Short mmCIF file of C-alpha atoms and ligand atoms in Angstrom, two decimals:
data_model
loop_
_atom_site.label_atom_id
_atom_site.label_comp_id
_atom_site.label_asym_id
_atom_site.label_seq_id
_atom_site.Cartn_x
_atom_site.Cartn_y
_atom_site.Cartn_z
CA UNK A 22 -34.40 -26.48 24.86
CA UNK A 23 -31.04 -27.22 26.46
CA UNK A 24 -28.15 -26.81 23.56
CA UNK A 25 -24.38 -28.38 25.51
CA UNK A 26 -22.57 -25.24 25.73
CA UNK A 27 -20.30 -24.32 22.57
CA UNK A 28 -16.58 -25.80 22.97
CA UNK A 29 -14.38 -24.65 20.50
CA UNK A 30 -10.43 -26.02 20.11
CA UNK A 31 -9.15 -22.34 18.97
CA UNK A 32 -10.23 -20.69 21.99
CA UNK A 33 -8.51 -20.76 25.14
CA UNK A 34 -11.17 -21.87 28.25
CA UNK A 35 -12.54 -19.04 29.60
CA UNK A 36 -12.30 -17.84 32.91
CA UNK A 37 -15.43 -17.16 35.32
CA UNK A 38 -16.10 -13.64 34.86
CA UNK A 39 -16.50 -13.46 31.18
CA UNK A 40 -18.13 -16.59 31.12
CA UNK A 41 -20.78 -15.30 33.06
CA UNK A 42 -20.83 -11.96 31.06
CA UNK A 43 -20.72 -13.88 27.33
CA UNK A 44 -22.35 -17.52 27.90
CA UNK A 45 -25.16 -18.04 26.76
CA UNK A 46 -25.83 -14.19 25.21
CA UNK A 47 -25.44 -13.93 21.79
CA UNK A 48 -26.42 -10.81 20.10
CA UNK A 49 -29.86 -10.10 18.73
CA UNK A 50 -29.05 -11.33 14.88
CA UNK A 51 -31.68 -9.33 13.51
CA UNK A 52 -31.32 -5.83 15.08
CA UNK A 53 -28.22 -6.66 16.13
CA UNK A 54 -28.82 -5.45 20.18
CA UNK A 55 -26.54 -6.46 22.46
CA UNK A 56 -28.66 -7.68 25.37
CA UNK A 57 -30.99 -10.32 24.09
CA UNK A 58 -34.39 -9.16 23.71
CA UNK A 59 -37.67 -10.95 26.37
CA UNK A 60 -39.27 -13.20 24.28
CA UNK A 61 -42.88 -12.82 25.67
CA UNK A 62 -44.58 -14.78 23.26
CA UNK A 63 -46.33 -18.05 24.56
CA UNK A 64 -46.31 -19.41 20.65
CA UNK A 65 -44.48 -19.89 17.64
CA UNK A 66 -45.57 -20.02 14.13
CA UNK A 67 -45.50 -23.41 12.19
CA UNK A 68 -45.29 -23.20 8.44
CA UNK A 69 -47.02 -26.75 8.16
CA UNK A 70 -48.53 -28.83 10.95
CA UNK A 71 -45.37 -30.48 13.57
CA UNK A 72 -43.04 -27.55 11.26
CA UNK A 73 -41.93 -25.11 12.99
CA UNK A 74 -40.20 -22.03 11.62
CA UNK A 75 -37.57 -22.06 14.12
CA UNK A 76 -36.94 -24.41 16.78
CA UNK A 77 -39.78 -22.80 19.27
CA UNK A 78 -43.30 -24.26 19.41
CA UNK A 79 -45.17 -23.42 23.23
CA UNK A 80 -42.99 -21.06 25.63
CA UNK A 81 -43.45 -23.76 28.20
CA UNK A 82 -41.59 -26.63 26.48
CA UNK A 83 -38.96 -24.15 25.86
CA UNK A 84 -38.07 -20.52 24.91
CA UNK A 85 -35.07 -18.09 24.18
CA UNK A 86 -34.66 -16.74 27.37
CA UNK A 87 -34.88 -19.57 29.44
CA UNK A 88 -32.42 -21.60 26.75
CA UNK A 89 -29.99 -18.34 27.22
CA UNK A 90 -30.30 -18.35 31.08
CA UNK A 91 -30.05 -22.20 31.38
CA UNK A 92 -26.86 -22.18 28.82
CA UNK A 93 -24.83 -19.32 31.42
CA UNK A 94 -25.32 -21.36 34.05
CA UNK A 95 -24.39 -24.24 32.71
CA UNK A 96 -21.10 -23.07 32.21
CA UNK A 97 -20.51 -21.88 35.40
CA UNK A 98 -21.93 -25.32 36.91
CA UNK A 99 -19.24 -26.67 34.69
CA UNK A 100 -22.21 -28.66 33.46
CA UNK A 101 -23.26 -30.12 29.75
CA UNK A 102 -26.71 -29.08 30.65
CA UNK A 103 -29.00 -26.77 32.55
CA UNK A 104 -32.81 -26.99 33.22
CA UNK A 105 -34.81 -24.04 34.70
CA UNK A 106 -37.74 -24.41 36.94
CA UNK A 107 -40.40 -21.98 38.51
CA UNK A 108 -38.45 -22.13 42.05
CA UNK A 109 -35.75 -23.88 43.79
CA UNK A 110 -38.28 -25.92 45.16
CA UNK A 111 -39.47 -26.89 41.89
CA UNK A 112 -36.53 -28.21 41.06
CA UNK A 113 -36.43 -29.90 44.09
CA UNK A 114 -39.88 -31.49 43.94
CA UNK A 115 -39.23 -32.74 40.03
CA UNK A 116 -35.73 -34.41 40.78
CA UNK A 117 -37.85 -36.76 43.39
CA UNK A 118 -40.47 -37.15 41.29
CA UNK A 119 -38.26 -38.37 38.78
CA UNK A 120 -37.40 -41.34 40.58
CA UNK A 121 -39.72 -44.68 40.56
CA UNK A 122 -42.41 -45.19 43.58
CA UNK A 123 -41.08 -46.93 46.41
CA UNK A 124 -37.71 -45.36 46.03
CA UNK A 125 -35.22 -44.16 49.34
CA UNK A 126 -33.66 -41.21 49.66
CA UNK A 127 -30.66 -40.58 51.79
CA UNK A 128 -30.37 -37.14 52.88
CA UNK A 129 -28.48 -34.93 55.16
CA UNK A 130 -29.84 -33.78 58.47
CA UNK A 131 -29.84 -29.99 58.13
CA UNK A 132 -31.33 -28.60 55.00
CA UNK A 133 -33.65 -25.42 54.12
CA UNK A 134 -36.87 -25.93 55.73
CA UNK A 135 -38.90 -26.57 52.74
CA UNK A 136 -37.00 -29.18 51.24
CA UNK A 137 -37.66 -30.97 54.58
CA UNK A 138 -40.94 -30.18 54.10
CA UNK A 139 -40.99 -31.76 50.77
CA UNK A 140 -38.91 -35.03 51.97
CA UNK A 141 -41.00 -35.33 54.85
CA UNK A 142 -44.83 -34.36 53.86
CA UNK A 143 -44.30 -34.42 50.00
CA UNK A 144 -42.56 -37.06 48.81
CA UNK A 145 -44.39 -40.20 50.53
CA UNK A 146 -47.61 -39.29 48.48
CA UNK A 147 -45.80 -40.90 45.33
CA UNK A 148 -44.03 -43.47 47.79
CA UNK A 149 -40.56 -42.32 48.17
CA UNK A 150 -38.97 -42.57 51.55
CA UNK A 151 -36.35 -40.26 52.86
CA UNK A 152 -34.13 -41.14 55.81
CA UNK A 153 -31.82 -38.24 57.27
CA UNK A 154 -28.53 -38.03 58.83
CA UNK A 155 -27.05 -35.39 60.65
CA UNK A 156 -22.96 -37.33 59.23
CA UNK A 157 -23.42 -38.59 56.06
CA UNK A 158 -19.18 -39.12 55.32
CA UNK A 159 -19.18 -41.54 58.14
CA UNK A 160 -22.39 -43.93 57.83
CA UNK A 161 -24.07 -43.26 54.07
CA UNK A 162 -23.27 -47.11 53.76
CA UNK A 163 -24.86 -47.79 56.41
CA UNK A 164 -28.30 -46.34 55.22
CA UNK A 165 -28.19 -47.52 51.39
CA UNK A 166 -30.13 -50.14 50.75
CA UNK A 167 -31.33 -51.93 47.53
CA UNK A 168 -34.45 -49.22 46.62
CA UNK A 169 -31.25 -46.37 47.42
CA UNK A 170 -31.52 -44.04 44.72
CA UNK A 171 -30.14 -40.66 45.73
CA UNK A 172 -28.27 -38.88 48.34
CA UNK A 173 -29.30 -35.22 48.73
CA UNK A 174 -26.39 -33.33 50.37
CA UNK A 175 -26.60 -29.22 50.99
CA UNK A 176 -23.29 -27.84 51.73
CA UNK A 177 -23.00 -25.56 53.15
CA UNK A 178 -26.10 -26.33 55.12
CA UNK A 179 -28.95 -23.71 55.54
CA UNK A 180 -28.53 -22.67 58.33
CA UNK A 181 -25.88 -24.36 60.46
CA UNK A 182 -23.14 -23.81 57.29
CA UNK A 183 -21.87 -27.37 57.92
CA UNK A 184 -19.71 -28.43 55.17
CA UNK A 185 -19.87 -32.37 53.28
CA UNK A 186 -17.21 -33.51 51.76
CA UNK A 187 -18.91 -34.06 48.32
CA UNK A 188 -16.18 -36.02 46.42
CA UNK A 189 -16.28 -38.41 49.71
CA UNK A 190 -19.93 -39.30 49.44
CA UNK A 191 -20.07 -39.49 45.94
CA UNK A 192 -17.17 -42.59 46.19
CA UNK A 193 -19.25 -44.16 48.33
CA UNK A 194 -22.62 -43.04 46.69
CA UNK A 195 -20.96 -44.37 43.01
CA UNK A 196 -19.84 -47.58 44.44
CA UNK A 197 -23.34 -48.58 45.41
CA UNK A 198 -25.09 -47.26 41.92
CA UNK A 199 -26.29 -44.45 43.74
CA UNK A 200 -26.46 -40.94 42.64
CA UNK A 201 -25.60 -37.73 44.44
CA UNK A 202 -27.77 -34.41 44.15
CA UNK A 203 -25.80 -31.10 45.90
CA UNK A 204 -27.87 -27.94 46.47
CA UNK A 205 -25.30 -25.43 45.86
CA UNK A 206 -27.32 -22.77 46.71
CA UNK A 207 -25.19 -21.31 49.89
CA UNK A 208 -22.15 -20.14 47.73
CA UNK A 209 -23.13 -19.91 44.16
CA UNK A 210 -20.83 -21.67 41.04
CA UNK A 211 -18.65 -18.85 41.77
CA UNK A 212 -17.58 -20.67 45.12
CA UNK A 213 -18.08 -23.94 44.08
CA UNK A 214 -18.74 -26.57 41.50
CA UNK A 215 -19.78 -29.76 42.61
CA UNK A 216 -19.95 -31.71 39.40
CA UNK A 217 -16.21 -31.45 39.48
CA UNK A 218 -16.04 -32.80 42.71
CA UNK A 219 -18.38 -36.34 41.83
CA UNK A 220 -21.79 -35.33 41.99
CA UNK A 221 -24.29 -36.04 39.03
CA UNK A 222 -27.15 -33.22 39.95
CA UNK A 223 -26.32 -29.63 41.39
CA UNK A 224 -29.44 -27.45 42.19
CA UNK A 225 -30.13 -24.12 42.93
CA UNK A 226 -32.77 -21.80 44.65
CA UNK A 227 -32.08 -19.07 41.65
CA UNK A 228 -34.08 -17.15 44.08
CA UNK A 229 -30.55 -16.72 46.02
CA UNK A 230 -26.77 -15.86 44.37
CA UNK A 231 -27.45 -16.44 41.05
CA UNK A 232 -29.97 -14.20 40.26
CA UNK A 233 -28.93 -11.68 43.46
CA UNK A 234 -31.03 -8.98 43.30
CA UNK A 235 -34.26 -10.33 45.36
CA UNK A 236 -36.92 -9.54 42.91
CA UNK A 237 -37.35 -13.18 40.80
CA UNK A 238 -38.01 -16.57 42.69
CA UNK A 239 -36.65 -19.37 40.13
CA UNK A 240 -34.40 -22.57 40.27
CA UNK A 241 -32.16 -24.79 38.38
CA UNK A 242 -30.84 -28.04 37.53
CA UNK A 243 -27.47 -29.13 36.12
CA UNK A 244 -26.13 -32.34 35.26
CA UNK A 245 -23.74 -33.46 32.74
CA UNK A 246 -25.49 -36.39 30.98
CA UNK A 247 -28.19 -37.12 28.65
CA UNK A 248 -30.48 -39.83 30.73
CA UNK A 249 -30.37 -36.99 33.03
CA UNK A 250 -31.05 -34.45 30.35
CA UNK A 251 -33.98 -36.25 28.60
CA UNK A 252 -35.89 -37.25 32.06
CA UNK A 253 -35.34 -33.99 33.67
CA UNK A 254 -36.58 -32.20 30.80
CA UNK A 255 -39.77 -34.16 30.22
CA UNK A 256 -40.98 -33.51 33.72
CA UNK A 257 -39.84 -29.95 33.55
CA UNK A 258 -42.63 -29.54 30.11
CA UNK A 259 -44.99 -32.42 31.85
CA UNK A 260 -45.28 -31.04 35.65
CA UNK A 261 -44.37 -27.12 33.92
CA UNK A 262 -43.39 -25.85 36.74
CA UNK A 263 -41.09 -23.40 34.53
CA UNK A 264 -40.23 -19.91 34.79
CA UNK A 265 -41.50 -17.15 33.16
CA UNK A 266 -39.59 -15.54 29.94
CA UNK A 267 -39.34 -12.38 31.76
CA UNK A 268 -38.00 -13.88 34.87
CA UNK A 269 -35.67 -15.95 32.37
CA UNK A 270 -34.56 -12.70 31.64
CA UNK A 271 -34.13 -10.61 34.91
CA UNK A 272 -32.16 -14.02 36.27
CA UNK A 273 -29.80 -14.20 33.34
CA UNK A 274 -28.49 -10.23 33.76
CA UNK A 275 -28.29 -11.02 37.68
CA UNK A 276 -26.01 -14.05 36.93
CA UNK A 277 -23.44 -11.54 34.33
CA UNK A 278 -22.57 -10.00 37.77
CA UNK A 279 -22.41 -13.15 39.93
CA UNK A 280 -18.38 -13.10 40.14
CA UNK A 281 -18.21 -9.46 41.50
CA UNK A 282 -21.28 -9.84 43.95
CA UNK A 283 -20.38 -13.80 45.39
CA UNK A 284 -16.74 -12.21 45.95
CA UNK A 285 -17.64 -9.38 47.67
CA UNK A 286 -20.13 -10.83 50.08
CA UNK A 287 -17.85 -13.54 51.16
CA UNK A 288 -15.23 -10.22 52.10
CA UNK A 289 -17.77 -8.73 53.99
CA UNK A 290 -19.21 -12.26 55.51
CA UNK A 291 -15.24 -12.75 56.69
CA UNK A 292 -15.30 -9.48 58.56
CA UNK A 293 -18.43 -10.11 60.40
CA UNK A 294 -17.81 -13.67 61.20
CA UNK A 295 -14.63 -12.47 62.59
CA UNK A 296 -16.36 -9.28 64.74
CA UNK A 297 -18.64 -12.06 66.08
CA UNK A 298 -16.20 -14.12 66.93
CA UNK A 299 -14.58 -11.71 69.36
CA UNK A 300 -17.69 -10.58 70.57
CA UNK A 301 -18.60 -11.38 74.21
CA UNK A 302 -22.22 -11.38 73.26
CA UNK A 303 -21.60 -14.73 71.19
CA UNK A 304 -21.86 -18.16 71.92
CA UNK A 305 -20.62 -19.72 69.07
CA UNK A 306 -20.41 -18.78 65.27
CA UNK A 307 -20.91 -20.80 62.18
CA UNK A 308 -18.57 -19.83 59.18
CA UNK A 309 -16.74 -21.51 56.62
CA UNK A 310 -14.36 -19.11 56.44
CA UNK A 311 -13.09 -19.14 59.86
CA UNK A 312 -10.43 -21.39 60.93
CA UNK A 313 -12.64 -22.58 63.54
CA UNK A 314 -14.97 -24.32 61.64
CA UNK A 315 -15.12 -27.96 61.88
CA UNK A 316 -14.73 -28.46 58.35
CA UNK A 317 -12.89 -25.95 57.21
CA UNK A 318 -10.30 -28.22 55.38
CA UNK A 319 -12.80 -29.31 53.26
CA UNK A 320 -13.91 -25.44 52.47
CA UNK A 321 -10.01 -25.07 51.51
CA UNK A 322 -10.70 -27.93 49.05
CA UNK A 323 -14.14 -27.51 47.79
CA UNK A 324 -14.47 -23.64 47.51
CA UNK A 325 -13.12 -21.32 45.36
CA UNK A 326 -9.74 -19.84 47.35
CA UNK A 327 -10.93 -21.72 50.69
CA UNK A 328 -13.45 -18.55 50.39
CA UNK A 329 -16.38 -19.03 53.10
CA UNK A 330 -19.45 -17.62 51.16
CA UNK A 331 -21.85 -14.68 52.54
CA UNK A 332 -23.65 -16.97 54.71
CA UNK A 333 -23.12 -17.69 57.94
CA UNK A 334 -25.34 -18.04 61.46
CA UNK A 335 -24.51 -17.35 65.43
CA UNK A 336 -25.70 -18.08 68.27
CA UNK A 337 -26.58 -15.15 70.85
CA UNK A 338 -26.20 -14.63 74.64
CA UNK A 339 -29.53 -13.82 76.33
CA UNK A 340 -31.50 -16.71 74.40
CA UNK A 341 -35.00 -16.24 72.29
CA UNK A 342 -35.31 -12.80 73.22
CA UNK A 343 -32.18 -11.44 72.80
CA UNK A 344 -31.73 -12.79 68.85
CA UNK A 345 -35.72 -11.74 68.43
CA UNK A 346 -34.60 -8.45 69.91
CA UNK A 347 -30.73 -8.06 67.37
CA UNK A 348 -33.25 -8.56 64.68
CA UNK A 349 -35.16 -5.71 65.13
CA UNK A 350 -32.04 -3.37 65.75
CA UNK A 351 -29.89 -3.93 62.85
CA UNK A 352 -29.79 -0.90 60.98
CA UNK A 353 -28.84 -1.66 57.27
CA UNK A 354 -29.72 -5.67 57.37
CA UNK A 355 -33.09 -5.86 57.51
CA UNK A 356 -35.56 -8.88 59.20
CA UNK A 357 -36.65 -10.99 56.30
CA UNK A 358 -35.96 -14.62 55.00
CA UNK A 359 -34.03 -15.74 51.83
CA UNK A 360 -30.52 -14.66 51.11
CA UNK A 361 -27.84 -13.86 48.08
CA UNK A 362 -29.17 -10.62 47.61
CA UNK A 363 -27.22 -7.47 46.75
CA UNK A 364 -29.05 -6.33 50.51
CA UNK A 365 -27.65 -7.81 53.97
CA UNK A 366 -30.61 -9.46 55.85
CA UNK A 367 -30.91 -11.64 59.06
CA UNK A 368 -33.55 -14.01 59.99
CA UNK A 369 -34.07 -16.34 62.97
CA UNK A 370 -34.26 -19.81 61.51
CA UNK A 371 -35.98 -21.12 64.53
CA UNK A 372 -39.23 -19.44 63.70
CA UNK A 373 -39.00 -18.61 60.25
CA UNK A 374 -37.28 -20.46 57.38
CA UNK A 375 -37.30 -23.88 59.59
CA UNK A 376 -39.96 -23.42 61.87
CA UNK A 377 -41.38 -26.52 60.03
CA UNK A 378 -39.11 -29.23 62.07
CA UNK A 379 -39.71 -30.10 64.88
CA UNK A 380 -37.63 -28.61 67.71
CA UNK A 381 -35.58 -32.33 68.65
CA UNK A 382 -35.31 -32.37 64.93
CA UNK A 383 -33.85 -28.83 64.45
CA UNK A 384 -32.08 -28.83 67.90
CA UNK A 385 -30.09 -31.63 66.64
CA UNK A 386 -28.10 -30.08 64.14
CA UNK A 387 -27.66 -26.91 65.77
CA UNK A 388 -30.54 -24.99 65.09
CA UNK A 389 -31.62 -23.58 68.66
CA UNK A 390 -33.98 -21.04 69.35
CA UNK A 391 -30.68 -18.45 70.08
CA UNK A 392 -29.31 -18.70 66.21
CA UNK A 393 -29.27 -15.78 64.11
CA UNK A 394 -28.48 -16.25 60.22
CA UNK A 395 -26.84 -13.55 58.27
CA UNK A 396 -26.71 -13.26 54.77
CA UNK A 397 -23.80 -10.74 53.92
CA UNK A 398 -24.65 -8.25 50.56
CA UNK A 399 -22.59 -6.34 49.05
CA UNK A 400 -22.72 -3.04 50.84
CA UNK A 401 -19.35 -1.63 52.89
CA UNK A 402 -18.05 -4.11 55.09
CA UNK A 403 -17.24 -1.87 58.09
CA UNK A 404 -20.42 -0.32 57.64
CA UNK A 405 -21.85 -4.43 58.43
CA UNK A 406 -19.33 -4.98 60.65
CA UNK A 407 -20.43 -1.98 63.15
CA UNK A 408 -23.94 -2.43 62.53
CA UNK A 409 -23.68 -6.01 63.60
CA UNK A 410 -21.72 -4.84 66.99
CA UNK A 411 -24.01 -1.81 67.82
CA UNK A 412 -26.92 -4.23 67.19
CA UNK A 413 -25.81 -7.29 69.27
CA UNK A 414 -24.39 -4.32 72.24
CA UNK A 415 -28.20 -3.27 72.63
CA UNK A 416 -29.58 -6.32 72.05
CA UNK A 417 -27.93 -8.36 74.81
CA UNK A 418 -27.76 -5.86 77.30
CA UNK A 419 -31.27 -4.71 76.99
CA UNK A 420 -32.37 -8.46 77.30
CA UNK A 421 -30.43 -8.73 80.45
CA UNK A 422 -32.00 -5.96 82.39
CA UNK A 423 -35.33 -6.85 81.07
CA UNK A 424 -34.69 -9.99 82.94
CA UNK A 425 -33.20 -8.79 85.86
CA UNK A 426 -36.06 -5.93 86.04
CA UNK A 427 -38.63 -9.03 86.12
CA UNK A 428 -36.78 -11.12 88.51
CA UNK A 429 -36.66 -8.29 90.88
CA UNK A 430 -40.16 -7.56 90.32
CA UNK A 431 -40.32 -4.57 88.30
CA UNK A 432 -42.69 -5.71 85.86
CA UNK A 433 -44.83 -6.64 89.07
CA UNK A 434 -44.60 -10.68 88.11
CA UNK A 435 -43.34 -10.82 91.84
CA UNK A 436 -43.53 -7.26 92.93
CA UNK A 437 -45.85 -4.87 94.61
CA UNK A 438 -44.90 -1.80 92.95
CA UNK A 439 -47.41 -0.38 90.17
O1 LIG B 515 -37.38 -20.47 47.59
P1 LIG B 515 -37.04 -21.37 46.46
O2 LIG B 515 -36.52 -20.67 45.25
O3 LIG B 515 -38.12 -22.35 46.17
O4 LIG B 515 -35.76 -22.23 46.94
C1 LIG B 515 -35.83 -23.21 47.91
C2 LIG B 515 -34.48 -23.40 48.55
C3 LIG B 515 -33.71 -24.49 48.17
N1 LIG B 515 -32.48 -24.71 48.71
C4 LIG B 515 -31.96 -23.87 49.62
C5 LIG B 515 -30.61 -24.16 50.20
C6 LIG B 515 -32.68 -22.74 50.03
O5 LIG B 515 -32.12 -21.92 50.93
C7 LIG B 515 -33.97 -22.50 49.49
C8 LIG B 515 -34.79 -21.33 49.91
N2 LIG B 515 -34.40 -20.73 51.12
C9 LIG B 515 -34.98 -19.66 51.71
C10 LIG B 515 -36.05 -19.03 51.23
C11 LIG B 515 -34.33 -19.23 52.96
O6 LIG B 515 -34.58 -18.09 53.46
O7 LIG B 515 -33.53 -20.00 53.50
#
């Protein structure tokens, strides 16, 4: 059940922090405990047929955790409502299949692998198109035609970290009776809120920031209005692809630290991106935060502070083998996709999290075979920031005499020696 947040006119709006400590957790009114108990029961009791004795009937049409969870977020999203679903990509799949067959989709170029996936491969089985492009600001009215229903923008983007400037898009969207849908997965509410800045749908891999600790898969929808509300919500109980109370649970006490946590890994994310910047091991580096990024004056509008997130991807001298062979030397960051956890981990996009699109495809908007993502935790930030050097040192210079040592011969490609 989704319940708009309480507003009341004798308290002052709270700030961030104790939102996400106090929304949506009210103590247990019976026993009076101050973290909500799980509610693991899948039923509720009726006292006469259609009567229930509370407002409960079947945990998957809605139940106290997941109300509590979806309330928090809500006010962080800055939203009127919140919906919970099984995974990101559930939430994902049931805002397209919310929208009528033979319905387009513009999207941008560079998203997370599997919601190409599900544009691309998905999608068409209940006849909705999706057409990509890599600068939505400058040519979204270009691609809108009459069956337009939604733009689907991810800024950042996974994993380039290009930035859109939502409130642009959604003027343009708007004036064409088009609505806009921003995964705001990359920085969390903490960094940004993109309801405030025009769109009408923000979604999350709960997987990620919100819950942070890398031990619950689980996504989210929030909107501010009640079409939105009342055909989200039926397809979230009709498809079920909801999340369990438990998980309800475990995401709702990750998101009562999400200030502290999104803060401190866009600190530590700022060191790095500026070690790697300086490095002569790096090509290029893609980061919000730096004053190199293309779009950094929209970061200074759109985030929290101009604050660049914990995310952020590089590219690595000594190609393929050199960002296969960082990988494998980094210390405290360990190999592994996802992101937003309290851990730092790093991941080559190229043949893991968007191995999926086709190389033009993926080459297109950056995402070369060389491009190491990072996602910052929370740990020391010098401790990342050496890590990162002694890692990319070894890396690069063991990839170079590897390929000297074969073009000379000494792995006997062209040699004579044993
Ligand atoms: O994994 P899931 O909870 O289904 O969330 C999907 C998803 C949606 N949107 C973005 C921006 C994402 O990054 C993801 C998931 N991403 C990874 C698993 C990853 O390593 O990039």
């Amino acid at each position: 059940m989704t319940v708009p947040i309480e507003h009341s006119t004798d308290t002052p709006a709270r700030g961030f922090g104790t939102l996400a400590v106090h929304a949506g957790a009210p103590h247990d009114p019976t026993t009076g405990a101050v973290i909500e108990p799980i509610s693991l029961s899948t039923t509720f009791e009726q006292t006469a047929a259609g009567k229930p004795v509370g407002v409960y009937e079947y945990s998957r049409s809605s139940n106290p955790n997941r109300d509590n969870f979806e309330k928090a977020v809500a006010a962080l999203e800055k939203a009127k409502y919140a919906l919970a679903f099984g995974s990101g990509s559930a939430a994902t799949a049931t805002i397209l299949q919310s929208l009528a067959q033979g319905s387009h989709v513009i999207s941008v170029s560079d998203v997370y692998g599997g919601t190409h996936r599900y544009f691309t491969r998905v999608a068409k089985a209940h006849g909705v198109t999706v057409t990509f492009t890599p600068q939505i600001e400058v040519d979204i009215a270009e691609h809108i035609r009459d069956n337009t229903k939604l733009v689907w923008i991810e800024s950042p983007s996974n994993p380039t970290l290009r930035l859109v400037d939502i409130r642009a898009v959604a003027e343009a969207a708007h004036a064409r009776g088009v609505a806009v849908v921003v995964d705001n997965t990359f920085l969390s509410p903490y960094l940004q809120n993109p309801l405030e800045h025009g769109a009408d749908i923000v979604v999350h891999s709960v997987t990620k920031y919100i819950n942070g600790h890398s031990d619950v898969v689980m996504g989210l929808a929030a909107f501010n209005t009640e079409e939105l509300r009342e055909r989200l919500s039926f397809l979230q109980n009709a498809c079920g692809a909801v999340p369990s109370a438990f998980d309800s649970w475990l995401a709702h006490r990750g998101v009562k630290t999400l200030h502290l946590r999104a803060k401190q890994s866009s600190i530590n994310a700022t060191a790095v991106a500026h070690a790697l910047e300086a490095s002569p091991h790096v090509i290029s580096v893609n980061y919000p935060g730096l004053d190199s990024h293309p779009h950094r004056k929209i970061a200074l509008r759109q985030h929290r502070d101009g604050m660049g997130g914990g995310m952020l991807s590089f590219r690595i001298q000594g190609g393929r083998a050199a960002a296969e062979r960082f990988c494998q030397l980094t210390k405290i960051y360990t190999l592994a996709e996802s992101l937003g956890g309290i851990e730092s981990l790093v991941e080559l996009p190229s043949v893991m999290t968007h191995a999926g699109i086709p190389r033009d495809q993926r080459e297109a908007v950056g995402v070369f075979d060389d491009l190491v993502r990072v996602s910052c935790g929370i740990e020391e930030p010098e401790d990342l920031v050496h890590d990162i050097q002694q890692a990319l040192d070894k890396a690069v210079k063991e990839t170079a005499a590897a390929a000297t040592n074969t073009s000379n011969g000494v792995n006997g490609v062209n040699g004579h020696g044993l």
